[in-house]
Amino acid sequence: MDPRIKSIEDQVNNFLIKTKEDLESYRLQFISKKGVVSSLFDEMKTMASEHKKQMGKSLNDLKQLAEERFKTAQEALENNASTASADVDLTLPMIPNKTGSQHPLNLTRFRIIEIFERLGFNVEDGPEIENDWHNFTALNFPENHPAREMQDTFFVEKNPDVLLRTHTSNVQIRLMKNRKPPFRAIMPGRVYRNEAISARAHCFFHQVEGLYVDKNVGFADLKQTLYHFAKEMFGKETKIRLRPSFFPFTEPSAEIDISCLICHGKGCNVCKYSGWVEIAGSGMVHPNVLRNCGIDPEEYTGFAFGMGIERITMLRYSINDLRLFSENDIRFLKQFKPVI
Ligand code: DAH
């Protein structure tokens, strides 16, 4: 064997490859077209044939050895780079740590619950798929009354009427029918209406219902409770205004407005230049509703209210399009950080 081949074989075996740069100089020296192995192949072409044969075999073995060494060293370097680098601890949490955030409607719901719980209100729940009686009839909506028109919804079955509830007032009925007064409860939940979807209306949204039934509950209790709520929710400076209104299930009825948070009463496009923004409907529970639930209106009186969570959230955070709440756009949602 040509002594040069033996010596190159030793060099291949002993070449230290620790970095990418080492690998590259190894490649240039032994593998590339200009390397030592190639030049011996060139030399061989000029040799006599019996020499050529012998030399050819040893050179091919050398070439194979050099290439194998290259491949193993290259793989080892790649594996090292992806795993065993000493200063990376793969057990640490990912940076940045994306934990998500609370939905703004939930933040508002939790705040509403917190305020009323401190006044002694429980949280109650009721079904979203409801029958006509709980959603309308028991709430003193006479059949064919125009008040039903304003709350068109989605019917699961037409006869008997099974529908998606149009308001959380159905829970008032379930509560009063199934338990004995006194009651002091709020009832948050999702409601549905057959509405054209726009920046101000959707076919589903959220409400919080409130109900207080006891002996001697009067209109002053209603007003003071909602005034307290408005100040807690929107700030001490907030004023409230009660406007006479109509709901079949309350008598008298009032719409609750708060002084506009944006212009403080001066007039702006949020309050439509009136200085006031509506936040809830309310009133004294109609005697027919109490009777429908087996409660004697001579003995008990009560007030009720219902407010839209979307509306309050829009006022709280100056959001001008209600569709944002259900579009799941992370750029919108991640702006709401819970205060833990
Ligand atoms: N249920 C009414 C609605 O969805 C809101 C409401 C008004 C609820 C007055 C009440 C109430 O409890 O007393 O439009």
PDB file of N, CA, C and O in Angstrom, residues 11-45:
ATOM      1  N   GLN A  11      -4.526  10.361   9.676  1.00  0.00           N
ATOM      2  CA  GLN A  11      -4.965  11.768   9.865  1.00  0.00           C
ATOM      3  C   GLN A  11      -6.493  11.856   9.969  1.00  0.00           C
ATOM      4  O   GLN A  11      -7.028  12.589  10.800  1.00  0.00           O
ATOM      5  N   VAL A  12      -7.172  11.071   9.059  1.00  0.00           N
ATOM      6  CA  VAL A  12      -8.652  11.077   9.096  1.00  0.00           C
ATOM      7  C   VAL A  12      -9.138  10.617  10.461  1.00  0.00           C
ATOM      8  O   VAL A  12     -10.004  11.232  11.094  1.00  0.00           O
ATOM      9  N   ASN A  13      -8.544   9.534  10.949  1.00  0.00           N
ATOM     10  CA  ASN A  13      -8.980   8.986  12.235  1.00  0.00           C
ATOM     11  C   ASN A  13      -8.692   9.908  13.408  1.00  0.00           C
ATOM     12  O   ASN A  13      -9.448   9.929  14.376  1.00  0.00           O
ATOM     13  N   ASN A  14      -7.624  10.679  13.321  1.00  0.00           N
ATOM     14  CA  ASN A  14      -7.218  11.479  14.481  1.00  0.00           C
ATOM     15  C   ASN A  14      -7.653  12.938  14.426  1.00  0.00           C
ATOM     16  O   ASN A  14      -7.404  13.694  15.365  1.00  0.00           O
ATOM     17  N   PHE A  15      -8.288  13.328  13.324  1.00  0.00           N
ATOM     18  CA  PHE A  15      -8.678  14.735  13.188  1.00  0.00           C
ATOM     19  C   PHE A  15      -9.735  15.099  14.247  1.00  0.00           C
ATOM     20  O   PHE A  15     -10.757  14.431  14.388  1.00  0.00           O
ATOM     21  N   LEU A  16      -9.476  16.144  15.012  1.00  0.00           N
ATOM     22  CA  LEU A  16     -10.422  16.542  16.067  1.00  0.00           C
ATOM     23  C   LEU A  16     -11.525  17.430  15.494  1.00  0.00           C
ATOM     24  O   LEU A  16     -11.252  18.505  14.967  1.00  0.00           O
ATOM     25  N   ILE A  17     -12.783  16.945  15.579  1.00  0.00           N
ATOM     26  CA  ILE A  17     -13.885  17.775  15.061  1.00  0.00           C
ATOM     27  C   ILE A  17     -14.803  18.144  16.220  1.00  0.00           C
ATOM     28  O   ILE A  17     -15.588  17.323  16.698  1.00  0.00           O
ATOM     29  N   LYS A  18     -14.655  19.412  16.683  1.00  0.00           N
ATOM     30  CA  LYS A  18     -15.491  19.828  17.823  1.00  0.00           C
ATOM     31  C   LYS A  18     -16.468  20.937  17.441  1.00  0.00           C
ATOM     32  O   LYS A  18     -17.472  21.130  18.118  1.00  0.00           O
ATOM     33  N   THR A  19     -16.114  21.662  16.401  1.00  0.00           N
ATOM     34  CA  THR A  19     -16.991  22.780  16.019  1.00  0.00           C
ATOM     35  C   THR A  19     -17.326  22.665  14.543  1.00  0.00           C
ATOM     36  O   THR A  19     -16.750  21.847  13.820  1.00  0.00           O
ATOM     37  N   LYS A  20     -18.237  23.545  14.119  1.00  0.00           N
ATOM     38  CA  LYS A  20     -18.605  23.586  12.698  1.00  0.00           C
ATOM     39  C   LYS A  20     -17.398  23.967  11.856  1.00  0.00           C
ATOM     40  O   LYS A  20     -17.243  23.494  10.715  1.00  0.00           O
ATOM     41  N   GLU A  21     -16.559  24.821  12.430  1.00  0.00           N
ATOM     42  CA  GLU A  21     -15.368  25.257  11.691  1.00  0.00           C
ATOM     43  C   GLU A  21     -14.417  24.072  11.492  1.00  0.00           C
ATOM     44  O   GLU A  21     -13.838  23.894  10.411  1.00  0.00           O
ATOM     45  N   ASP A  22     -14.251  23.231  12.544  1.00  0.00           N
ATOM     46  CA  ASP A  22     -13.405  22.026  12.422  1.00  0.00           C
ATOM     47  C   ASP A  22     -13.943  21.142  11.306  1.00  0.00           C
ATOM     48  O   ASP A  22     -13.182  20.607  10.488  1.00  0.00           O
ATOM     49  N   LEU A  23     -15.261  21.013  11.291  1.00  0.00           N
ATOM     50  CA  LEU A  23     -15.883  20.132  10.302  1.00  0.00           C
ATOM     51  C   LEU A  23     -15.583  20.635   8.884  1.00  0.00           C
ATOM     52  O   LEU A  23     -15.276  19.853   7.982  1.00  0.00           O
ATOM     53  N   GLU A  24     -15.647  21.978   8.744  1.00  0.00           N
ATOM     54  CA  GLU A  24     -15.399  22.551   7.418  1.00  0.00           C
ATOM     55  C   GLU A  24     -13.943  22.336   6.988  1.00  0.00           C
ATOM     56  O   GLU A  24     -13.663  21.944   5.843  1.00  0.00           O
ATOM     57  N   SER A  25     -13.000  22.512   7.918  1.00  0.00           N
ATOM     58  CA  SER A  25     -11.601  22.309   7.470  1.00  0.00           C
ATOM     59  C   SER A  25     -11.323  20.831   7.196  1.00  0.00           C
ATOM     60  O   SER A  25     -10.573  20.483   6.279  1.00  0.00           O
ATOM     61  N   TYR A  26     -11.994  19.956   7.925  1.00  0.00           N
ATOM     62  CA  TYR A  26     -11.891  18.514   7.645  1.00  0.00           C
ATOM     63  C   TYR A  26     -12.392  18.231   6.231  1.00  0.00           C
ATOM     64  O   TYR A  26     -11.766  17.538   5.440  1.00  0.00           O
ATOM     65  N   ARG A  27     -13.570  18.858   5.941  1.00  0.00           N
ATOM     66  CA  ARG A  27     -14.158  18.624   4.615  1.00  0.00           C
ATOM     67  C   ARG A  27     -13.201  19.093   3.513  1.00  0.00           C
ATOM     68  O   ARG A  27     -12.939  18.369   2.541  1.00  0.00           O
ATOM     69  N   LEU A  28     -12.640  20.291   3.694  1.00  0.00           N
ATOM     70  CA  LEU A  28     -11.744  20.820   2.655  1.00  0.00           C
ATOM     71  C   LEU A  28     -10.524  19.920   2.474  1.00  0.00           C
ATOM     72  O   LEU A  28     -10.082  19.622   1.364  1.00  0.00           O
ATOM     73  N   GLN A  29     -10.028  19.445   3.602  1.00  0.00           N
ATOM     74  CA  GLN A  29      -8.794  18.663   3.552  1.00  0.00           C
ATOM     75  C   GLN A  29      -8.974  17.263   2.963  1.00  0.00           C
ATOM     76  O   GLN A  29      -8.152  16.799   2.187  1.00  0.00           O
ATOM     77  N   PHE A  30     -10.104  16.597   3.311  1.00  0.00           N
ATOM     78  CA  PHE A  30     -10.230  15.182   2.911  1.00  0.00           C
ATOM     79  C   PHE A  30     -11.348  14.873   1.907  1.00  0.00           C
ATOM     80  O   PHE A  30     -11.303  13.882   1.209  1.00  0.00           O
ATOM     81  N   ILE A  31     -12.385  15.696   1.854  1.00  0.00           N
ATOM     82  CA  ILE A  31     -13.553  15.316   1.056  1.00  0.00           C
ATOM     83  C   ILE A  31     -13.656  16.110  -0.245  1.00  0.00           C
ATOM     84  O   ILE A  31     -14.095  15.587  -1.268  1.00  0.00           O
ATOM     85  N   SER A  32     -13.297  17.402  -0.176  1.00  0.00           N
ATOM     86  CA  SER A  32     -13.561  18.260  -1.335  1.00  0.00           C
ATOM     87  C   SER A  32     -12.729  17.836  -2.552  1.00  0.00           C
ATOM     88  O   SER A  32     -11.772  17.057  -2.430  1.00  0.00           O
ATOM     89  N   LYS A  33     -13.118  18.399  -3.683  1.00  0.00           N
ATOM     90  CA  LYS A  33     -12.431  18.074  -4.948  1.00  0.00           C
ATOM     91  C   LYS A  33     -10.951  18.436  -4.897  1.00  0.00           C
ATOM     92  O   LYS A  33     -10.119  17.858  -5.608  1.00  0.00           O
ATOM     93  N   LYS A  34     -10.655  19.463  -4.058  1.00  0.00           N
ATOM     94  CA  LYS A  34      -9.246  19.890  -3.998  1.00  0.00           C
ATOM     95  C   LYS A  34      -8.493  19.224  -2.845  1.00  0.00           C
ATOM     96  O   LYS A  34      -7.340  19.523  -2.579  1.00  0.00           O
ATOM     97  N   GLY A  35      -9.167  18.303  -2.154  1.00  0.00           N
ATOM     98  CA  GLY A  35      -8.554  17.656  -0.989  1.00  0.00           C
ATOM     99  C   GLY A  35      -7.538  16.573  -1.365  1.00  0.00           C
ATOM    100  O   GLY A  35      -7.407  16.206  -2.541  1.00  0.00           O
ATOM    101  N   VAL A  36      -6.900  16.027  -0.334  1.00  0.00           N
ATOM    102  CA  VAL A  36      -5.809  15.062  -0.579  1.00  0.00           C
ATOM    103  C   VAL A  36      -6.286  13.766  -1.233  1.00  0.00           C
ATOM    104  O   VAL A  36      -5.569  13.185  -2.062  1.00  0.00           O
ATOM    105  N   VAL A  37      -7.467  13.314  -0.873  1.00  0.00           N
ATOM    106  CA  VAL A  37      -7.949  12.044  -1.431  1.00  0.00           C
ATOM    107  C   VAL A  37      -8.190  12.198  -2.936  1.00  0.00           C
ATOM    108  O   VAL A  37      -7.743  11.372  -3.745  1.00  0.00           O
ATOM    109  N   SER A  38      -8.831  13.315  -3.297  1.00  0.00           N
ATOM    110  CA  SER A  38      -9.054  13.572  -4.720  1.00  0.00           C
ATOM    111  C   SER A  38      -7.757  13.635  -5.509  1.00  0.00           C
ATOM    112  O   SER A  38      -7.660  13.107  -6.617  1.00  0.00           O
ATOM    113  N   SER A  39      -6.757  14.309  -4.918  1.00  0.00           N
ATOM    114  CA  SER A  39      -5.508  14.452  -5.686  1.00  0.00           C
ATOM    115  C   SER A  39      -4.819  13.103  -5.895  1.00  0.00           C
ATOM    116  O   SER A  39      -4.197  12.853  -6.926  1.00  0.00           O
ATOM    117  N   LEU A  40      -4.965  12.173  -4.927  1.00  0.00           N
ATOM    118  CA  LEU A  40      -4.410  10.831  -5.128  1.00  0.00           C
ATOM    119  C   LEU A  40      -5.160  10.088  -6.240  1.00  0.00           C
ATOM    120  O   LEU A  40      -4.556   9.357  -7.030  1.00  0.00           O
ATOM    121  N   PHE A  41      -6.505  10.299  -6.300  1.00  0.00           N
ATOM    122  CA  PHE A  41      -7.278   9.700  -7.407  1.00  0.00           C
ATOM    123  C   PHE A  41      -6.747  10.215  -8.749  1.00  0.00           C
ATOM    124  O   PHE A  41      -6.587   9.449  -9.706  1.00  0.00           O
ATOM    125  N   ASP A  42      -6.482  11.550  -8.830  1.00  0.00           N
ATOM    126  CA  ASP A  42      -5.956  12.128 -10.084  1.00  0.00           C
ATOM    127  C   ASP A  42      -4.632  11.477 -10.467  1.00  0.00           C
ATOM    128  O   ASP A  42      -4.381  11.122 -11.617  1.00  0.00           O
ATOM    129  N   GLU A  43      -3.811  11.319  -9.445  1.00  0.00           N
ATOM    130  CA  GLU A  43      -2.474  10.740  -9.673  1.00  0.00           C
ATOM    131  C   GLU A  43      -2.585   9.318 -10.218  1.00  0.00           C
ATOM    132  O   GLU A  43      -1.872   8.909 -11.117  1.00  0.00           O
ATOM    133  N   MET A  44      -3.558   8.564  -9.655  1.00  0.00           N
ATOM    134  CA  MET A  44      -3.748   7.163 -10.011  1.00  0.00           C
ATOM    135  C   MET A  44      -4.033   6.978 -11.511  1.00  0.00           C
ATOM    136  O   MET A  44      -3.614   5.996 -12.116  1.00  0.00           O
ATOM    137  N   LYS A  45      -4.746   8.001 -12.071  1.00  0.00           N
ATOM    138  CA  LYS A  45      -5.112   7.885 -13.494  1.00  0.00           C
ATOM    139  C   LYS A  45      -3.901   7.694 -14.394  1.00  0.00           C
ATOM    140  O   LYS A  45      -3.989   7.108 -15.474  1.00  0.00           O
TER     141      LYS A  45
END
